[in-house]
Short mmCIF file of C-alpha atoms (C1' of nucleotides) in Angstrom, two decimals:
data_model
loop_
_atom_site.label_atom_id
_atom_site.label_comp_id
_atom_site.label_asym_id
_atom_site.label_seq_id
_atom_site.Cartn_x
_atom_site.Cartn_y
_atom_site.Cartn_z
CA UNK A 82 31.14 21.92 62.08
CA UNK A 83 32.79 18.56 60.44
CA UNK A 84 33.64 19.17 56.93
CA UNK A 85 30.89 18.24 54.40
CA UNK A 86 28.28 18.11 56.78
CA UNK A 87 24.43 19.52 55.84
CA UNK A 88 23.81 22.93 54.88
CA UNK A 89 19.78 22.16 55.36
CA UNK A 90 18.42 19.26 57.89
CA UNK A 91 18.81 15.97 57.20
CA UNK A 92 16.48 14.95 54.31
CA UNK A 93 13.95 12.52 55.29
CA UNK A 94 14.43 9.09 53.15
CA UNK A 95 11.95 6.16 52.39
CA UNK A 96 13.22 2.56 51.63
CA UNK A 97 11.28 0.66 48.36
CA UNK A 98 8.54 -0.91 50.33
CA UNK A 99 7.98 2.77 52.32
CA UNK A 100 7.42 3.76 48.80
CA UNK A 101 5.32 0.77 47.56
CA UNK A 102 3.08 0.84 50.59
CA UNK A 103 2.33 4.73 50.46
CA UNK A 104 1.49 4.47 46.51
CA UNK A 105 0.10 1.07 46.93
CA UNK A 106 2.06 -0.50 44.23
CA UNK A 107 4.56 -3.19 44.42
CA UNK A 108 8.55 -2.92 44.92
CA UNK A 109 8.54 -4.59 41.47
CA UNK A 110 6.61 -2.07 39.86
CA UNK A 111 8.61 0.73 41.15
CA UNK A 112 11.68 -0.81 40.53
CA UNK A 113 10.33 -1.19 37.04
CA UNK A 114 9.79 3.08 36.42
CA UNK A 115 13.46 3.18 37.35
CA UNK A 116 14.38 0.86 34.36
CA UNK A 117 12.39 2.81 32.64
CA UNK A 118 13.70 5.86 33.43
CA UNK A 119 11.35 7.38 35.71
CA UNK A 120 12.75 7.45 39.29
CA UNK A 121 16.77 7.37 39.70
CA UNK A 122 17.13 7.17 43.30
CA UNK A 123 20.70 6.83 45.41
CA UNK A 124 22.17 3.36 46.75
CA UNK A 125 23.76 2.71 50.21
CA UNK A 126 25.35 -0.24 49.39
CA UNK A 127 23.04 -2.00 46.96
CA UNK A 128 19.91 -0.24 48.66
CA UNK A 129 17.90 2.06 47.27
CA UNK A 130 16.96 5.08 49.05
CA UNK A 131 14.24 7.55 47.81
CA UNK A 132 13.68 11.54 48.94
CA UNK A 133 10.78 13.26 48.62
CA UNK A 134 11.60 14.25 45.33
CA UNK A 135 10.77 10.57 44.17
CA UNK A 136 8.02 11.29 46.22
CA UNK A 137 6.63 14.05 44.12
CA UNK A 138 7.53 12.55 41.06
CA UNK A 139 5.57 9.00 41.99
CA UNK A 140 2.66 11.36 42.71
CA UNK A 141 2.92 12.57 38.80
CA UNK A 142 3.35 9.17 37.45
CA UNK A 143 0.29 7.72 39.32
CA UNK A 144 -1.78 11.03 38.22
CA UNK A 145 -0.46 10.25 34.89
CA UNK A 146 -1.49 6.63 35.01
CA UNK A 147 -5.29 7.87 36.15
CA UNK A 148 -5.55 9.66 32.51
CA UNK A 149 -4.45 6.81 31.16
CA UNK A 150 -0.32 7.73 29.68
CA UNK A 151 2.04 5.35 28.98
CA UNK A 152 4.99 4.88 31.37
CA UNK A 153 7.28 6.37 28.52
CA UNK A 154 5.02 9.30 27.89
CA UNK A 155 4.71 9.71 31.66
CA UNK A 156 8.43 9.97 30.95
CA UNK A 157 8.66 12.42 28.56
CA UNK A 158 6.04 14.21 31.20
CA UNK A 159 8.12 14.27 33.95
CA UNK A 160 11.05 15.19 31.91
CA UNK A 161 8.97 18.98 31.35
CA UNK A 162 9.31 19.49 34.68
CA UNK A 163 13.13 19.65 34.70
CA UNK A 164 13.63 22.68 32.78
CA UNK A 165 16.30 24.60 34.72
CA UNK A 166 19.35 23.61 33.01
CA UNK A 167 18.25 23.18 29.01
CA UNK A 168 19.67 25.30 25.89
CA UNK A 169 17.19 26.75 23.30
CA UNK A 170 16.65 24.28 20.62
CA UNK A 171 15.75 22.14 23.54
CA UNK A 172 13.64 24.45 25.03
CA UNK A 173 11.89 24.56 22.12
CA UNK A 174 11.54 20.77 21.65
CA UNK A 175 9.77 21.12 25.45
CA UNK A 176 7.30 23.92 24.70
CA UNK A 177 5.99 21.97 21.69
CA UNK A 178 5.77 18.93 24.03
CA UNK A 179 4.32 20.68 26.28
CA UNK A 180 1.58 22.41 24.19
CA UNK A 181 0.96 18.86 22.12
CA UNK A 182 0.14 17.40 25.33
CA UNK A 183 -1.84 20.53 26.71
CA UNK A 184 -3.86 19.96 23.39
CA UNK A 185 -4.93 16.27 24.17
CA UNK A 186 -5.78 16.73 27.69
CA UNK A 187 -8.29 19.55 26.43
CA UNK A 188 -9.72 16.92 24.27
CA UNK A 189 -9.77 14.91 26.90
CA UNK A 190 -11.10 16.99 29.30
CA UNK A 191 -14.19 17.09 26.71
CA UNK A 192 -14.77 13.66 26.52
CA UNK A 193 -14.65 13.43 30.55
CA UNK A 194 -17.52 16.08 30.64
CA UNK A 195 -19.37 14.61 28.14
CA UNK A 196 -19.02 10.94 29.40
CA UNK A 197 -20.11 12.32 32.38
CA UNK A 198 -23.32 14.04 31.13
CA UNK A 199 -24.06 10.77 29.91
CA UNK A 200 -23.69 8.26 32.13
CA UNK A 201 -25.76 11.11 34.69
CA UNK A 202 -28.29 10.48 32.27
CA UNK A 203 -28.01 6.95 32.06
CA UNK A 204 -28.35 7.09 36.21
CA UNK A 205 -31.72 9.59 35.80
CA UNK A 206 -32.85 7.18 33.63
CA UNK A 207 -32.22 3.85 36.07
CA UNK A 208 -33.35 5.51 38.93
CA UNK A 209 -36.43 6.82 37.50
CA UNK A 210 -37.43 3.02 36.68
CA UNK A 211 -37.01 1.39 39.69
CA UNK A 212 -38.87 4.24 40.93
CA UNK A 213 -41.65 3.48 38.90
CA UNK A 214 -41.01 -0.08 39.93
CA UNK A 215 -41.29 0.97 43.50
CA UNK A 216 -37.98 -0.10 44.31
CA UNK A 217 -36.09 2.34 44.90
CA UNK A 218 -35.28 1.20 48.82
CA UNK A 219 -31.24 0.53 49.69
CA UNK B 309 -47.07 -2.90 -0.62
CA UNK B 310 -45.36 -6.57 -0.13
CA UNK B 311 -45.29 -8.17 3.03
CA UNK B 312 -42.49 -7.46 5.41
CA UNK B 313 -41.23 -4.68 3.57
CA UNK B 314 -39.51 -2.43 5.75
CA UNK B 315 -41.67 0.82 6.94
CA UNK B 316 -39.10 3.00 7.77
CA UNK B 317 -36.46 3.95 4.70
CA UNK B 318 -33.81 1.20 3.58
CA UNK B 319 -31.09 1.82 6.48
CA UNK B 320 -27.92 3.02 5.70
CA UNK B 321 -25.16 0.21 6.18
CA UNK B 322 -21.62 0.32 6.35
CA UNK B 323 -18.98 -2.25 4.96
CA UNK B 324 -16.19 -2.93 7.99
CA UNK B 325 -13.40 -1.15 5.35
CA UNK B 326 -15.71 1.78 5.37
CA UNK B 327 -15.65 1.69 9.10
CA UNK B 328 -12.22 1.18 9.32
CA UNK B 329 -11.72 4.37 7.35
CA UNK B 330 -13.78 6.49 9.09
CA UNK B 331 -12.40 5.96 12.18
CA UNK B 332 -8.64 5.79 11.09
CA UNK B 333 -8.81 2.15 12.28
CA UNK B 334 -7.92 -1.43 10.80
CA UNK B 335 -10.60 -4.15 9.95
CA UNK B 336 -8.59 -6.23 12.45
CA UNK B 337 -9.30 -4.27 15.09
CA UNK B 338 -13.02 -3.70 14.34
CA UNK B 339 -13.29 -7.43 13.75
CA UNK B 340 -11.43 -7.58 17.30
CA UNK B 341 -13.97 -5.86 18.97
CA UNK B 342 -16.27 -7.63 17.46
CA UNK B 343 -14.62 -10.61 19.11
CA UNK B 344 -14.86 -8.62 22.28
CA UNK B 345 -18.32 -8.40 22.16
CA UNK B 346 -18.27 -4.63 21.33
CA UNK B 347 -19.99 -4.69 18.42
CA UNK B 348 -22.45 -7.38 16.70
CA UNK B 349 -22.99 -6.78 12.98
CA UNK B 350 -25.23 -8.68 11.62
CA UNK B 351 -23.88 -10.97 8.57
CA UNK B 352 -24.75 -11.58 4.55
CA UNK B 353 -23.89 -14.07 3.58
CA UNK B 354 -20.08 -13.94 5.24
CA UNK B 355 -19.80 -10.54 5.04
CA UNK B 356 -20.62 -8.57 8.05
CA UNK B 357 -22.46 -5.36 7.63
CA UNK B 358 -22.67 -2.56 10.00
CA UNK B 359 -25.46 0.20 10.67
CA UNK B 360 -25.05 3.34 12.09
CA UNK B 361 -26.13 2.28 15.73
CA UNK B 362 -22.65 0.14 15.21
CA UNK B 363 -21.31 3.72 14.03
CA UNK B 364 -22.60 5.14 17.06
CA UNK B 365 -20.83 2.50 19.39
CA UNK B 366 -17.73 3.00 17.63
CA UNK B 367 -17.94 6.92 18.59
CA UNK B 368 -18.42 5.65 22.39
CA UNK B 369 -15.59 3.24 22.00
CA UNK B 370 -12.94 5.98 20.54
CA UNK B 371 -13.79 8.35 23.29
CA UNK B 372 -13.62 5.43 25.44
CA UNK B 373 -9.83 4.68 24.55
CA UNK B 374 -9.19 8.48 25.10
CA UNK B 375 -10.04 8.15 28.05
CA UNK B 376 -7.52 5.30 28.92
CA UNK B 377 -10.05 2.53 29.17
CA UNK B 378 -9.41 -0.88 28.34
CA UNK B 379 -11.95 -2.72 26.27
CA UNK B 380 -13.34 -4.63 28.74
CA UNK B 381 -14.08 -1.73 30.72
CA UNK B 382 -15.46 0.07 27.73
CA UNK B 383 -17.67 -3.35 26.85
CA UNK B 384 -19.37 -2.28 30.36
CA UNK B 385 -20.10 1.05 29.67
CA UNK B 386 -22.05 0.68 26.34
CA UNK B 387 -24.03 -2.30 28.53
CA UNK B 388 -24.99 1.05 30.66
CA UNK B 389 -26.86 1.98 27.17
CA UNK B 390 -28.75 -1.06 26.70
CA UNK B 391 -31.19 -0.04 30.36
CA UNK B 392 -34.38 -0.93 28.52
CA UNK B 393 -35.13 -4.18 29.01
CA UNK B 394 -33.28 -4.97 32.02
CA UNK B 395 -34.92 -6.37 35.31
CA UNK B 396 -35.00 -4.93 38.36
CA UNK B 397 -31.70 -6.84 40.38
CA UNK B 398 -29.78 -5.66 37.23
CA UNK B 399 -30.98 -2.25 37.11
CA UNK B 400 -29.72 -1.88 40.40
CA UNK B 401 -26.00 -2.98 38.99
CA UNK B 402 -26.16 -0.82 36.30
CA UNK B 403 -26.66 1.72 38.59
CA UNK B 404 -23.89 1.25 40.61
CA UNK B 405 -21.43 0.80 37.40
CA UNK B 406 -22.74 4.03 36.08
CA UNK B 407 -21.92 5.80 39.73
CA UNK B 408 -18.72 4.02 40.01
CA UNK B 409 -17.56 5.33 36.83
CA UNK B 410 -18.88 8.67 37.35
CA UNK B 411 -16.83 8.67 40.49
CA UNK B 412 -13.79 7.72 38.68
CA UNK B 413 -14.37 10.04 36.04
CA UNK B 414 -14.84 13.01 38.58
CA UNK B 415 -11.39 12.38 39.82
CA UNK B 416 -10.31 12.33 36.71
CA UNK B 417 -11.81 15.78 35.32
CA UNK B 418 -9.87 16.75 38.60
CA UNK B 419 -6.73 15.19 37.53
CA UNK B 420 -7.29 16.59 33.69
CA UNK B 421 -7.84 19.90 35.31
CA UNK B 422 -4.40 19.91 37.33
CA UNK B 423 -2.53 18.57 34.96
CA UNK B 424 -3.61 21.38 32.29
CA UNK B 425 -2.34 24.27 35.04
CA UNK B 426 0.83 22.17 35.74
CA UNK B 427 1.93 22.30 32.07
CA UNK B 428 0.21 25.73 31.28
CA UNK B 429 2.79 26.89 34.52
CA UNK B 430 5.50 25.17 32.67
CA UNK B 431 4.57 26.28 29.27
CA UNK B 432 4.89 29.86 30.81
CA UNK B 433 8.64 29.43 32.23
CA UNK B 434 9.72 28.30 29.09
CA UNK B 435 8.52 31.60 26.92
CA UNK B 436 9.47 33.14 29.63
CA UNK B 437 12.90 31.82 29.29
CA UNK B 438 13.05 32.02 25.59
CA UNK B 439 12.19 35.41 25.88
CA UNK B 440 14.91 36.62 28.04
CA UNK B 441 16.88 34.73 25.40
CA UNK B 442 15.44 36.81 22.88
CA UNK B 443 14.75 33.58 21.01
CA UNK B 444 11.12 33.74 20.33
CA UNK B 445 10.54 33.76 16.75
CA UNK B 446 9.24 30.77 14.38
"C1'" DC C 744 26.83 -18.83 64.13
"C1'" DT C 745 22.37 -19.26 62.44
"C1'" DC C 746 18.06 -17.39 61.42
"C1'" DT C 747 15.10 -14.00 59.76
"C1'" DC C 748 13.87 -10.09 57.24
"C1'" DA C 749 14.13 -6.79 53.87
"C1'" DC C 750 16.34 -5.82 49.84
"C1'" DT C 751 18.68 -7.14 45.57
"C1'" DT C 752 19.26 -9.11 40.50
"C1'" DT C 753 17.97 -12.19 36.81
"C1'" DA C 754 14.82 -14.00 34.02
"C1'" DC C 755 10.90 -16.18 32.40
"C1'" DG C 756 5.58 -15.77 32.47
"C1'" DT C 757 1.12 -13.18 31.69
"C1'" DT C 758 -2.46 -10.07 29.99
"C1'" DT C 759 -4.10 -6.62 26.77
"C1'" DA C 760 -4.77 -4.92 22.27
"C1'" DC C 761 -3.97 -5.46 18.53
"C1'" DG C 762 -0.29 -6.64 13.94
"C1'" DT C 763 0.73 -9.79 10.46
"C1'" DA C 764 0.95 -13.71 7.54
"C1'" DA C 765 -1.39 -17.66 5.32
"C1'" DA C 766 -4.99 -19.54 2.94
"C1'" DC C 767 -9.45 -19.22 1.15
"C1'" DG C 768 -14.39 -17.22 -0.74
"C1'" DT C 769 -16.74 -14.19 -3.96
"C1'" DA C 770 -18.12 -10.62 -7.10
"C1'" DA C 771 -16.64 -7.39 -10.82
"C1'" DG C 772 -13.88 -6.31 -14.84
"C1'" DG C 773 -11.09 -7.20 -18.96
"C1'" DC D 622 -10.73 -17.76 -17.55
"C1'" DC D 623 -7.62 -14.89 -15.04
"C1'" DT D 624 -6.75 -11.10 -12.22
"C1'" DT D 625 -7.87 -7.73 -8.86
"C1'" DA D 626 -10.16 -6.15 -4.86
"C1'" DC D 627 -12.25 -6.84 -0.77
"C1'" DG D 628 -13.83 -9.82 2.45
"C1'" DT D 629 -13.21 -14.02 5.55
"C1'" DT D 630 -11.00 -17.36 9.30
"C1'" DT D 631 -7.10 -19.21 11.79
"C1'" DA D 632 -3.23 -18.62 14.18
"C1'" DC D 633 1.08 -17.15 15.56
"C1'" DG D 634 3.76 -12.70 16.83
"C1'" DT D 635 4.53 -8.46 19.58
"C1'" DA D 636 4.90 -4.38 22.80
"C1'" DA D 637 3.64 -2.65 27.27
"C1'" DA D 638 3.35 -3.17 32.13
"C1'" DC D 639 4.04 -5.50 35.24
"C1'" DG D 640 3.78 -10.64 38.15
"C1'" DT D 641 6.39 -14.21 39.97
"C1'" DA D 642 9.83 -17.52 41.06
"C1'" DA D 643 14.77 -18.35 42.04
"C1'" DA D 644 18.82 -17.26 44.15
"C1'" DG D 645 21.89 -14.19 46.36
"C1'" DT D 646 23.40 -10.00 49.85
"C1'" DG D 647 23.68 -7.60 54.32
"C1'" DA D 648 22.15 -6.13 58.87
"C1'" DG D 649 20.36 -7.29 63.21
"C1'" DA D 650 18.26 -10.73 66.81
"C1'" DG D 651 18.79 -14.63 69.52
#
DNA sequence: CTCTCACTTTACGTTTACGTAAACGTAAGG
DNA sequence: CCTTACGTTTACGTAAACGTAAAGTGAGAG
């Protein structure tokens, strides 16, 4: 066994446009997180090349684009989920992150339901007229 | 009784500052919307002067930006409130905004929903980790 | 060797959602 | 009459999140 040679098989890589294709974004765009922070993959050469860990974490950044976060507090997001290696006082920093941000997504999570109780009402209401209207076909 | 007095009681009204305070915004930005189409206060003189059904579209626009909207999409959403008078061929697109949107919004209650056990999970390894620390106080 | 293709960097452009400054109107108070 | 307070319009400025064009690099095909 050469010297240096994988422990585990040999992790599966994806190339930009792999990446941009699967997320349907562009190569700009995702070149764009890692300006800002939020992927840091490898070069070969000048190439960038992306594990599955940049997979997982482009599945969190376009979950946290659906609820609407900024890229930078998608950042400070994904940054929670690297808690191995941190001291206390900045443990403590990321539970109060984390619980500030637990706090606004259960305020969101209201509004969601009731936006949604709405607008189901709004449909009853729509579809009961054009009932009335007798067109209700297609 | 004098003609054209009104039957119902004078209706409260609301100068834009007033507004402005109440919902922790700026006059710009209610005057923005305005330009938006969001809201239509009707004027005296130059001044404009809102009523509480503008009160009650400013309530639908907050929760709106909670929710990540932008105003254009929130402009379409209060149209989803103004069903009475429409004709049939619009009724039908106003039905199939509302659904869209529900369907959005379903998948993002789900995404809400994920997110809020994600960062309870991480919430958890980091008492968990402070406690073994013995660093939980404050 | 040339061409193509995918990737790269640099940098200016664009849209959204307002901020901010300038200049003015108007009613109330001293 | 002057100031103060609040309102107005007009218009340029700005941050965020990319789009887009220009120009260069490196590997492989013909």
């Amino acid at each position: 066994m050469p010297d240096g040679a994988p422990v585990t098989a040999v992790e599966e890589t994806y190339t930009i446009s792999q990446l941009a294709e699967a997320f349907e974004l562009t190569p700009r765009t995702i070149r764009y997180y890692e300006d800002e922070g939020l992927l840091t993959p490898r070069r070969e050469g000048q190439q960038r090349v992306y594990t599955h860990r940049d997979w997982a974490r482009l599945k969190l950044i376009m979950r946290g684009k659906r609820l609407g976060f900024t890229i930078a507090g998608i950042k400070d997001f994904l940054d929670l989920y690297e808690v191995g290696d941190a001291q206390v006082p900045q443990m403590r920093f990321l539970l109060n992150s984390a619980r500030d941000r637990i706090a606004t997504l259960e305020q969101q999570l209201r509004d969601v339901q009731q936006t949604l109780v709405d607008l189901k009402e709004i449909e009853g209401l729509v579809v009961d007229h054009l009932a009335r209207k007798g067109a209700l076909d297609a």
